[in-house]
């Protein structure tokens, strides 16, 4: 509207309002002038606010439904698709949204599910273990930080995930990828990353992707579309960390 009215002349006095907006806006202004001194204007505003609330709730519910559908579909597929593969990527939406085979130029399996926490991944980790991979790239924790999971619970879940993978695939290399920074406060993410570093051991390697992306304590705008999820520039940084390993 600012752009729309920038070229209009608006002259205001005590007795009159002279404006040259488009015809639709002219009618709206006329209606407001008619109702200005009546309780009906309050009714109109009340209805408008209620409608805005309904739209906001509906959009929020649609987003939640979409995430639930995505999870249900992918969990169903993964329960049946169990072909052995040498390289598997596991994680949340940051993993799911990337075509790792195309990005890295090698065959891979993507077992990321949007919205997953460490507890969610722990509940399906047996499916990953049964793929008998040679290498697992594990990225998880952003949603734990956002949902207020304690460090104690987080590291307990993470340790159980690593142990489950190691138990079924003792010779596989597990690459623990650091939780990536976000736009804004990264205090909880930094604390989680300090915890998962302690899990490094035989065939378990920590990849510090976080520090390659962080600038001034957060994720730079050029690397993200919404403060969390990555642009192609962000994935290119991630690619530069992984390429020497595959």
XYZ file of N, CA and C in Angstrom:
738
model
N 0.811 -1.194 0.000
C 0.000 0.000 0.000
C 0.855 1.259 0.000
N 2.033 1.219 0.649
C 2.906 2.386 0.649
C 3.259 2.794 -0.758
N 3.629 1.817 -1.578
C 3.945 2.103 -2.971
C 2.712 2.600 -3.716
N 1.576 2.000 -3.428
C 0.341 2.345 -4.120
C -0.032 3.793 -3.895
N 0.121 4.271 -2.673
C -0.317 5.621 -2.335
C 0.771 6.673 -2.441
N 1.989 6.234 -2.726
C 3.084 7.188 -2.795
C 2.852 8.256 -3.852
N 2.207 7.883 -4.959
C 1.988 8.815 -6.052
C 0.667 9.562 -5.936
N -0.130 9.301 -4.859
C -1.405 9.956 -4.671
C -1.216 11.241 -3.876
N -2.117 12.223 -4.121
C -2.092 13.465 -3.368
C -3.088 13.360 -2.224
N -2.620 13.594 -1.022
C -3.481 13.486 0.152
C -3.486 14.824 0.871
N -4.644 15.530 0.863
C -4.786 16.822 1.526
C -5.814 16.683 2.635
N -5.418 16.962 3.876
C -6.294 16.755 5.018
C -6.570 18.094 5.693
N -7.830 18.383 5.945
C -8.230 19.557 6.719
C -9.240 19.126 7.750
N -9.714 20.060 8.563
C -10.675 19.718 9.598
C -12.002 19.281 9.010
N -12.374 19.810 7.844
C -13.702 19.572 7.306
C -13.754 18.553 6.192
N -12.646 18.243 5.589
C -12.738 17.366 4.425
C -11.465 16.569 4.220
N -11.620 15.484 3.476
C -10.486 14.656 3.065
C -10.552 14.540 1.561
N -9.511 14.984 0.881
C -9.452 14.902 -0.577
C -8.382 13.902 -0.964
N -8.739 12.824 -1.654
C -7.801 11.773 -2.007
C -8.169 11.223 -3.365
N -7.186 10.774 -4.096
C -7.410 10.200 -5.407
C -6.864 8.782 -5.489
N -7.376 7.886 -4.682
C -6.919 6.494 -4.780
C -7.654 5.778 -5.886
N -7.271 4.539 -6.179
C -8.016 3.744 -7.157
C -9.458 3.593 -6.711
N -10.319 3.217 -7.639
C -11.759 3.171 -7.386
C -12.120 2.277 -6.208
N -11.467 1.120 -6.072
C -11.783 0.218 -4.979
C -11.511 0.881 -3.639
N -10.367 1.515 -3.517
C -10.035 2.183 -2.276
C -10.979 3.347 -2.020
N -11.446 4.022 -3.069
C -12.395 5.114 -2.915
C -13.688 4.615 -2.283
N -14.156 3.449 -2.740
C -15.374 2.877 -2.171
C -15.174 2.476 -0.718
N -14.008 1.912 -0.409
C -13.731 1.525 0.967
C -13.697 2.732 1.896
N -13.085 3.817 1.415
C -13.046 5.032 2.207
C -14.440 5.582 2.445
N -15.269 5.539 1.421
C -16.635 6.033 1.553
C -17.405 5.223 2.598
N -17.226 3.903 2.553
C -17.909 3.041 3.513
C -17.469 3.358 4.941
N -16.177 3.582 5.127
C -15.675 3.884 6.451
C -16.222 5.202 6.953
N -16.347 6.198 6.060
C -16.893 7.486 6.469
C -18.347 7.347 6.899
N -19.102 6.474 6.223
C -20.507 6.273 6.566
C -20.631 5.647 7.955
N -19.764 4.662 8.198
C -19.872 3.904 9.441
C -19.049 4.499 10.595
N -18.299 5.549 10.341
C -17.330 6.036 11.307
C -17.943 6.348 12.663
N -19.169 6.863 12.682
C -19.791 7.278 13.932
C -20.826 6.289 14.435
N -20.717 5.031 14.013
C -21.682 4.023 14.437
C -20.964 2.835 15.037
N -21.647 2.075 15.877
C -21.044 0.867 16.466
C -20.738 -0.207 15.440
N -21.289 -0.054 14.238
C -21.063 -1.096 13.232
C -19.601 -1.189 12.811
N -18.889 -0.065 12.901
C -17.472 -0.099 12.557
C -16.711 -1.030 13.499
N -17.060 -0.967 14.786
C -16.439 -1.865 15.754
C -16.746 -3.315 15.423
N -17.985 -3.565 14.980
C -18.368 -4.920 14.601
C -17.539 -5.411 13.422
N -17.342 -4.517 12.438
C -16.553 -4.882 11.247
C -15.121 -5.223 11.641
N -14.521 -4.369 12.482
C -13.151 -4.627 12.916
C -13.059 -5.937 13.700
N -14.050 -6.180 14.552
C -14.057 -7.414 15.334
C -14.126 -8.640 14.441
N -15.011 -8.576 13.425
C -15.126 -9.696 12.490
C -13.834 -9.896 11.714
N -13.198 -8.787 11.325
C -11.946 -8.886 10.563
C -10.853 -9.537 11.395
N -10.761 -9.126 12.676
C -9.745 -9.712 13.549
C -9.996 -11.188 13.780
N -11.257 -11.557 13.968
C -11.583 -12.970 14.162
C -11.252 -13.789 12.930
N -11.557 -13.228 11.741
C -11.244 -13.924 10.491
C -9.749 -14.108 10.336
N -8.964 -13.072 10.675
C -7.504 -13.185 10.590
C -6.993 -14.284 11.506
N -7.604 -14.391 12.701
C -7.204 -15.441 13.625
C -7.498 -16.820 13.092
N -8.662 -16.982 12.463
C -9.026 -18.276 11.877
C -8.070 -18.654 10.763
N -7.723 -17.678 9.905
C -6.793 -17.943 8.798
C -5.431 -18.350 9.343
N -4.958 -17.634 10.396
C -3.649 -17.941 10.965
C -3.625 -19.343 11.556
N -4.679 -19.704 12.281
C -4.752 -21.041 12.873
C -4.806 -22.104 11.785
N -5.583 -21.844 10.732
C -5.713 -22.802 9.631
C -4.386 -23.034 8.935
N -3.650 -21.935 8.678
C -2.351 -22.068 8.010
C -1.371 -22.828 8.896
N -1.398 -22.533 10.212
C -0.501 -23.237 11.146
C -0.830 -24.724 11.177
N -2.130 -25.049 11.201
C -2.536 -26.450 11.227
C -2.147 -27.147 9.942
N -2.277 -26.434 8.803
C -1.896 -27.024 7.511
C -0.416 -27.354 7.480
N 0.413 -26.458 8.046
C 1.851 -26.713 8.087
C 2.152 -27.936 8.947
N 1.458 -28.047 10.103
C 1.662 -29.205 10.967
C 1.216 -30.484 10.270
N 0.069 -30.419 9.566
C -0.426 -31.589 8.856
C 0.552 -32.020 7.776
N 1.133 -31.041 7.072
C 2.078 -31.348 6.005
C 3.297 -32.074 6.555
N 3.811 -31.611 7.704
C 4.959 -32.267 8.334
C 4.608 -33.683 8.770
N 3.411 -33.853 9.318
C 2.975 -35.184 9.762
C 2.840 -36.135 8.590
N 2.295 -35.647 7.488
C 2.133 -36.480 6.291
C 3.499 -36.876 5.747
N 4.421 -35.904 5.703
C 5.776 -36.181 5.214
C 6.423 -37.286 6.045
N 6.301 -37.177 7.362
C 6.901 -38.187 8.237
C 6.265 -39.557 8.005
N 4.926 -39.590 7.937
C 4.226 -40.866 7.778
C 4.618 -41.556 6.474
N 4.699 -40.773 5.396
C 5.053 -41.339 4.090
C 6.473 -41.885 4.107
N 7.414 -41.091 4.608
C 8.813 -41.512 4.587
C 9.064 -42.693 5.530
N 8.430 -42.687 6.701
C 8.593 -43.826 7.603
C 8.042 -45.098 6.975
N 6.921 -44.976 6.258
C 6.339 -46.144 5.593
C 7.271 -46.665 4.502
N 7.824 -45.752 3.709
C 8.749 -46.156 2.647
C 9.993 -46.820 3.227
N 10.558 -46.199 4.270
C 11.808 -46.704 4.829
C 11.640 -48.065 5.491
N 10.427 -48.363 5.950
C 10.202 -49.659 6.593
C 10.271 -50.805 5.594
N 10.080 -50.508 4.298
C 10.099 -51.539 3.261
C 11.346 -51.483 2.387
N 11.913 -50.286 2.215
C 13.069 -50.117 1.323
C 14.342 -50.352 2.125
N 14.872 -51.574 2.042
C 15.996 -51.957 2.892
C 17.198 -52.469 2.112
N 17.351 -52.036 0.888
C 18.493 -52.478 0.104
C 19.789 -51.987 0.730
N 20.764 -52.865 0.785
C 22.070 -52.476 1.332
C 22.646 -51.330 0.511
N 23.300 -50.416 1.194
C 23.930 -49.311 0.489
C 25.139 -48.856 1.283
N 26.169 -48.399 0.577
C 27.423 -48.110 1.262
C 27.410 -46.769 1.994
N 26.666 -45.788 1.494
C 26.667 -44.459 2.110
C 25.230 -44.047 2.405
N 24.967 -43.736 3.678
C 23.615 -43.356 4.099
C 23.671 -42.033 4.851
N 22.776 -41.135 4.496
C 22.620 -39.866 5.211
C 21.383 -39.946 6.097
N 21.551 -39.567 7.350
C 20.483 -39.696 8.342
C 20.312 -38.359 9.058
N 19.055 -37.954 9.271
C 18.853 -36.711 10.013
C 17.456 -36.165 9.892
N 17.358 -34.845 10.019
C 16.077 -34.152 9.981
C 15.891 -33.476 8.621
N 15.161 -32.351 8.573
C 14.861 -31.706 7.297
C 16.110 -31.200 6.580
N 17.137 -30.817 7.326
C 18.366 -30.347 6.693
C 18.999 -31.446 5.848
N 18.845 -32.680 6.276
C 19.314 -33.819 5.487
C 18.302 -34.176 4.405
N 17.036 -34.255 4.783
C 16.005 -34.682 3.827
C 15.946 -33.800 2.583
N 16.102 -32.492 2.758
C 15.863 -31.554 1.661
C 16.970 -31.522 0.618
N 18.075 -32.170 0.883
C 19.191 -32.150 -0.071
C 19.256 -33.441 -0.882
N 19.549 -33.317 -2.161
C 19.834 -34.478 -3.000
C 21.338 -34.729 -2.911
N 21.716 -35.559 -1.942
C 23.139 -35.781 -1.673
C 23.847 -36.486 -2.820
N 23.141 -37.368 -3.515
C 23.762 -38.067 -4.645
C 24.169 -37.080 -5.730
N 23.287 -36.118 -5.992
C 23.594 -35.128 -7.020
C 24.647 -34.135 -6.521
N 24.535 -33.733 -5.259
C 25.475 -32.758 -4.718
C 26.904 -33.301 -4.685
N 27.035 -34.582 -4.319
C 28.367 -35.175 -4.163
C 28.823 -35.979 -5.377
N 27.891 -36.267 -6.284
C 28.242 -37.005 -7.492
C 28.495 -38.481 -7.268
N 27.871 -39.046 -6.219
C 28.023 -40.476 -5.915
C 26.675 -41.027 -5.454
N 26.477 -42.363 -5.567
C 25.214 -42.941 -5.075
C 25.136 -42.872 -3.544
N 24.011 -42.416 -3.029
C 23.775 -42.366 -1.586
C 22.307 -42.685 -1.305
N 22.009 -42.993 -0.051
C 20.631 -43.114 0.411
C 20.347 -41.972 1.373
N 19.199 -41.345 1.224
C 18.798 -40.254 2.100
C 17.712 -40.746 3.040
N 18.012 -40.788 4.327
C 17.057 -41.227 5.332
C 16.729 -40.099 6.317
N 16.691 -38.877 5.788
C 16.289 -37.737 6.603
C 14.778 -37.599 6.645
N 14.257 -37.157 7.770
C 12.825 -36.893 7.912
C 12.648 -35.536 8.590
N 11.925 -34.650 7.943
C 11.688 -33.303 8.481
C 11.022 -33.382 9.843
N 11.499 -32.558 10.758
C 10.914 -32.494 12.085
C 11.481 -33.470 13.082
N 12.335 -34.378 12.647
C 12.871 -35.397 13.555
C 13.714 -34.788 14.676
N 13.540 -35.330 15.860
C 14.417 -35.071 16.997
C 15.269 -36.325 17.215
N 16.168 -36.272 18.180
C 16.959 -37.469 18.487
C 16.057 -38.611 18.946
N 14.976 -38.277 19.664
C 14.052 -39.321 20.121
C 13.351 -39.977 18.933
N 12.951 -39.171 17.939
C 12.311 -39.722 16.742
C 13.271 -40.633 15.987
N 14.494 -40.165 15.812
C 15.477 -40.952 15.067
C 15.821 -42.236 15.812
N 15.921 -42.159 17.109
C 16.205 -43.354 17.902
C 15.123 -44.406 17.700
N 13.886 -43.959 17.518
C 12.779 -44.883 17.324
C 12.815 -45.616 15.996
N 13.596 -45.124 15.028
C 13.673 -45.781 13.712
C 15.105 -46.162 13.332
N 16.025 -46.064 14.269
C 17.431 -46.276 13.926
C 17.701 -47.714 13.499
N 16.871 -48.652 13.942
C 17.079 -50.051 13.528
C 16.943 -50.202 12.021
N 16.092 -49.363 11.399
C 15.943 -49.424 9.946
C 17.239 -49.013 9.253
N 17.923 -48.041 9.819
C 19.197 -47.579 9.249
C 20.264 -48.647 9.440
N 20.317 -49.214 10.626
C 21.324 -50.232 10.930
C 21.199 -51.431 10.000
N 19.954 -51.771 9.634
C 19.718 -52.937 8.777
C 20.139 -52.711 7.322
N 20.502 -51.483 6.980
C 20.989 -51.212 5.624
C 22.446 -51.643 5.455
N 23.127 -51.910 6.559
C 24.531 -52.340 6.572
C 25.433 -51.400 5.764
N 25.402 -50.121 6.099
C 26.220 -49.159 5.347
C 27.697 -49.230 5.740
N 28.538 -48.759 4.847
C 29.947 -48.596 5.172
C 30.190 -47.250 5.859
N 29.375 -46.255 5.487
C 29.508 -44.912 6.058
C 28.125 -44.350 6.363
N 28.002 -43.761 7.544
C 26.755 -43.095 7.932
C 27.083 -41.647 8.274
N 26.376 -40.721 7.626
C 26.534 -39.301 7.930
C 25.315 -38.882 8.748
N 25.561 -38.586 10.010
C 24.501 -38.388 10.991
C 24.385 -36.912 11.358
N 23.230 -36.329 11.070
C 22.957 -34.923 11.395
C 21.614 -34.849 12.109
N 21.606 -34.450 13.380
C 20.365 -34.391 14.151
C 20.585 -33.492 15.373
N 19.539 -32.777 15.775
C 19.651 -31.981 16.998
C 19.039 -30.597 16.934
N 18.850 -30.064 15.728
C 18.272 -28.721 15.612
C 16.887 -28.651 16.246
N 16.074 -29.668 16.016
C 14.720 -29.665 16.572
C 14.725 -29.914 18.079
N 15.705 -30.672 18.576
C 15.843 -30.841 20.022
C 16.087 -29.488 20.687
N 16.995 -28.707 20.093
C 17.310 -27.389 20.656
C 16.082 -26.483 20.632
N 15.326 -26.540 19.537
C 14.149 -25.683 19.399
C 13.030 -26.084 20.351
N 12.940 -27.374 20.678
C 11.842 -27.872 21.511
C 12.186 -27.946 22.996
N 13.370 -27.478 23.359
C 13.717 -27.414 24.773
C 14.170 -28.716 25.398
N 14.602 -29.680 24.582
C 15.132 -30.931 25.124
C 16.390 -30.624 25.939
N 16.508 -31.230 27.092
C 17.678 -30.976 27.942
C 18.933 -31.589 27.339
N 20.083 -31.042 27.696
C 21.342 -31.602 27.208
C 21.507 -33.045 27.654
N 21.076 -33.341 28.872
C 21.201 -34.705 29.391
C 20.397 -35.685 28.541
N 19.153 -35.341 28.220
C 18.320 -36.223 27.411
C 18.832 -36.306 25.982
N 19.277 -35.160 25.468
C 19.802 -35.105 24.101
C 20.990 -36.041 23.927
N 21.985 -35.912 24.807
C 23.194 -36.723 24.632
C 22.909 -38.190 24.907
N 21.946 -38.479 25.776
C 21.562 -39.871 26.020
C 20.970 -40.482 24.754
N 20.079 -39.752 24.100
C 19.487 -40.233 22.843
C 20.554 -40.380 21.765
N 21.418 -39.392 21.668
C 22.446 -39.396 20.618
C 23.393 -40.578 20.814
N 23.786 -40.806 22.044
C 24.686 -41.935 22.343
C 24.021 -43.263 21.963
N 22.738 -43.395 22.261
C 22.014 -44.622 21.925
C 21.922 -44.824 20.418
N 21.774 -43.731 19.670
C 21.745 -43.812 18.207
C 23.073 -44.342 17.680
N 24.161 -43.758 18.161
C 25.494 -44.184 17.714
C 25.749 -45.631 18.105
N 25.383 -46.003 19.322
C 25.608 -47.380 19.776
C 24.821 -48.386 18.953
N 23.597 -48.031 18.582
C 22.771 -48.936 17.763
C 23.399 -49.135 16.389
N 23.914 -48.084 15.799
C 24.571 -48.198 14.498
C 25.846 -49.024 14.604
N 26.611 -48.799 15.657
C 27.869 -49.516 15.835
C 27.627 -50.997 16.133
N 26.573 -51.298 16.866
C 26.295 -52.673 17.253
C 26.054 -53.565 16.041
N 25.269 -53.081 15.093
C 24.942 -53.872 13.908
C 25.978 -53.749 12.802
N 26.791 -52.690 12.862
C 27.766 -52.437 11.802
C 29.095 -51.983 12.413
N 29.793 -52.886 13.074
C 30.997 -52.502 13.830
C 32.119 -51.934 12.968
N 32.139 -52.282 11.684
C 33.197 -51.781 10.811
C 32.810 -50.518 10.068
N 31.560 -50.089 10.200
C 31.105 -48.882 9.510
C 31.704 -47.639 10.175
N 31.935 -46.612 9.363
C 32.387 -45.324 9.894
C 31.178 -44.417 10.073
N 31.039 -43.904 11.276
C 29.926 -43.010 11.579
C 30.471 -41.584 11.671
N 30.014 -40.745 10.765
C 30.423 -39.346 10.766
C 29.351 -38.535 11.489
N 29.680 -38.074 12.681
C 28.756 -37.222 13.426
C 28.933 -35.787 12.935
N 27.922 -35.290 12.277
C 27.983 -33.924 11.762
C 27.457 -32.964 12.830
N 28.204 -31.912 13.076
C 27.793 -30.939 14.085
C 26.424 -30.354 13.728
N 25.702 -29.943 14.756
C 24.444 -29.231 14.524
C 24.799 -27.878 13.917
N 24.106 -27.512 12.865
C 24.432 -26.274 12.167
C 23.913 -25.063 12.937
N 24.564 -23.910 12.751
C 24.058 -22.693 13.402
C 22.750 -22.243 12.758
N 22.026 -21.399 13.460
C 20.801 -20.792 12.936
C 20.955 -19.280 13.021
N 20.022 -18.557 12.448
C 19.996 -17.116 12.627
C 19.511 -16.821 14.040
N 20.267 -16.037 14.783
C 19.859 -15.718 16.139
C 20.739 -16.399 17.167
N 20.160 -16.687 18.332
C 20.902 -17.236 19.470
C 21.235 -18.713 19.260
N 22.515 -19.051 19.369
C 22.967 -20.431 19.171
C 23.528 -21.063 20.443
N 23.169 -20.507 21.601
C 23.737 -20.996 22.856
C 23.427 -22.472 23.082
N 22.162 -22.874 22.881
C 21.806 -24.278 23.102
C 22.481 -25.189 22.083
N 22.558 -24.751 20.848
C 23.220 -25.547 19.818
C 24.700 -25.725 20.142
N 25.337 -24.677 20.602
C 26.752 -24.779 20.980
C 26.934 -25.788 22.112
N 26.008 -25.772 23.077
C 26.081 -26.731 24.175
C 25.897 -28.160 23.702
N 24.964 -28.376 22.776
C 24.737 -29.718 22.218
C 25.973 -30.198 21.455
N 26.560 -29.306 20.677
C 27.746 -29.704 19.911
C 28.905 -30.092 20.823
N 29.043 -29.387 21.937
C 30.095 -29.741 22.895
C 29.865 -31.150 23.441
N 28.602 -31.526 23.606
C 28.271 -32.857 24.114
C 28.588 -33.954 23.095
N 28.198 -33.738 21.840
C 28.381 -34.824 20.869
C 29.847 -35.011 20.482
N 30.668 -34.009 20.702
C 32.108 -34.179 20.471
C 32.677 -35.295 21.358
N 32.058 -35.501 22.507
C 32.581 -36.489 23.464
C 32.342 -37.925 22.997
N 31.546 -38.106 21.952
C 31.233 -39.450 21.472
C 32.247 -39.973 20.458
N 33.214 -39.165 20.100
C 34.229 -39.569 19.122
C 35.014 -40.756 19.661
N 35.249 -41.724 18.787
C 36.012 -42.913 19.168
C 36.358 -43.713 17.934
N 36.596 -44.983 18.105
C 36.943 -45.839 16.973
C 35.783 -45.879 15.975
N 36.078 -45.528 14.742
C 35.094 -45.498 13.660
C 33.992 -44.462 13.878
N 34.183 -43.552 14.804
C 33.216 -42.469 15.040
C 33.958 -41.146 14.948
N 33.631 -40.366 13.929
C 34.370 -39.143 13.606
C 33.431 -37.932 13.670
N 33.912 -36.856 14.262
C 33.125 -35.622 14.368
C 33.500 -34.683 13.227
N 32.486 -34.191 12.514
C 32.694 -33.247 11.414
C 32.154 -31.885 11.835
N 33.019 -30.912 11.935
C 32.624 -29.589 12.413
C 32.150 -28.707 11.253
N 30.970 -29.029 10.744
C 30.372 -28.221 9.673
C 29.927 -26.870 10.241
N 29.537 -26.873 11.503
C 29.036 -25.671 12.178
C 29.971 -24.480 12.003
N 31.254 -24.673 12.330
C 32.183 -23.554 12.302
C 32.472 -23.069 10.893
N 32.266 -23.931 9.909
C 32.465 -23.516 8.522
C 31.347 -22.596 8.042
N 30.201 -22.672 8.702
C 29.049 -21.852 8.289
C 28.809 -20.654 9.189
N 29.310 -20.684 10.389
C 29.009 -19.624 11.354
C 29.811 -18.353 11.084
N 29.136 -17.234 11.178
C 29.792 -15.929 11.112
C 29.152 -15.023 12.155
N 29.983 -14.400 12.973
C 29.481 -13.501 14.017
C 28.456 -14.188 14.920
N 28.701 -15.455 15.196
C 27.865 -16.173 16.143
C 26.557 -16.720 15.619
N 26.344 -16.655 14.304
C 25.087 -17.162 13.751
C 25.257 -17.568 12.290
N 24.181 -18.098 11.717
C 24.182 -18.505 10.310
C 23.998 -17.271 9.435
N 24.900 -17.000 8.500
C 24.753 -15.828 7.635
C 23.505 -15.913 6.765
N 22.951 -14.767 6.455
C 21.724 -14.707 5.669
C 21.882 -15.379 4.311
N 23.059 -15.289 3.705
C 23.247 -15.845 2.366
C 23.184 -17.365 2.357
N 23.306 -17.980 3.528
C 23.281 -19.441 3.601
C 21.898 -20.006 3.936
N 20.904 -19.165 4.150
C 19.628 -19.687 4.626
C 18.437 -19.021 3.957
N 17.364 -19.793 3.842
C 16.128 -19.262 3.261
C 15.165 -18.769 4.332
N 15.339 -19.236 5.571
C 14.381 -18.884 6.622
C 15.002 -18.776 8.005
N 16.320 -18.774 8.077
C 16.994 -18.722 9.367
C 17.478 -20.079 9.850
N 16.981 -21.153 9.232
C 17.366 -22.518 9.620
C 17.761 -23.339 8.391
N 16.864 -23.430 7.428
C 17.096 -24.272 6.245
C 17.997 -23.557 5.245
N 18.732 -24.357 4.484
C 19.852 -23.816 3.722
C 19.525 -23.467 2.277
N 20.238 -22.468 1.795
C 20.278 -22.177 0.361
C 21.310 -23.093 -0.277
N 21.422 -23.021 -1.597
C 22.442 -23.826 -2.273
C 23.838 -23.412 -1.816
N 24.024 -22.128 -1.473
C 25.335 -21.675 -0.990
C 25.686 -22.362 0.322
N 24.689 -22.549 1.179
C 24.927 -23.255 2.433
C 25.285 -24.710 2.214
N 24.556 -25.357 1.301
C 24.853 -26.761 1.010
C 26.208 -26.918 0.327
N 26.639 -25.905 -0.404
C 27.969 -25.975 -1.021
C 29.061 -25.982 0.048
N 28.856 -25.233 1.123
C 29.818 -25.260 2.231
C 29.838 -26.651 2.849
N 28.674 -27.208 3.065
C 28.550 -28.567 3.623
C 29.248 -29.558 2.696
N 29.014 -29.411 1.409
C 29.639 -30.278 0.413
C 31.161 -30.234 0.518
N 31.708 -29.054 0.750
C 33.175 -28.927 0.804
C 33.771 -29.706 1.987
N 32.984 -29.892 3.038
C 33.444 -30.685 4.178
C 33.374 -32.178 3.862
N 32.337 -32.584 3.149
C 32.102 -34.018 2.910
C 32.898 -34.574 1.737
N 33.127 -33.775 0.728
C 33.728 -34.262 -0.518
C 35.023 -35.064 -0.300
N 35.951 -34.619 0.545
C 37.185 -35.406 0.719
C 36.954 -36.765 1.375
N 35.778 -36.987 1.956
C 35.524 -38.219 2.713
C 34.822 -39.283 1.888
N 34.290 -38.893 0.740
C 33.515 -39.849 -0.063
C 34.134 -40.028 -1.435
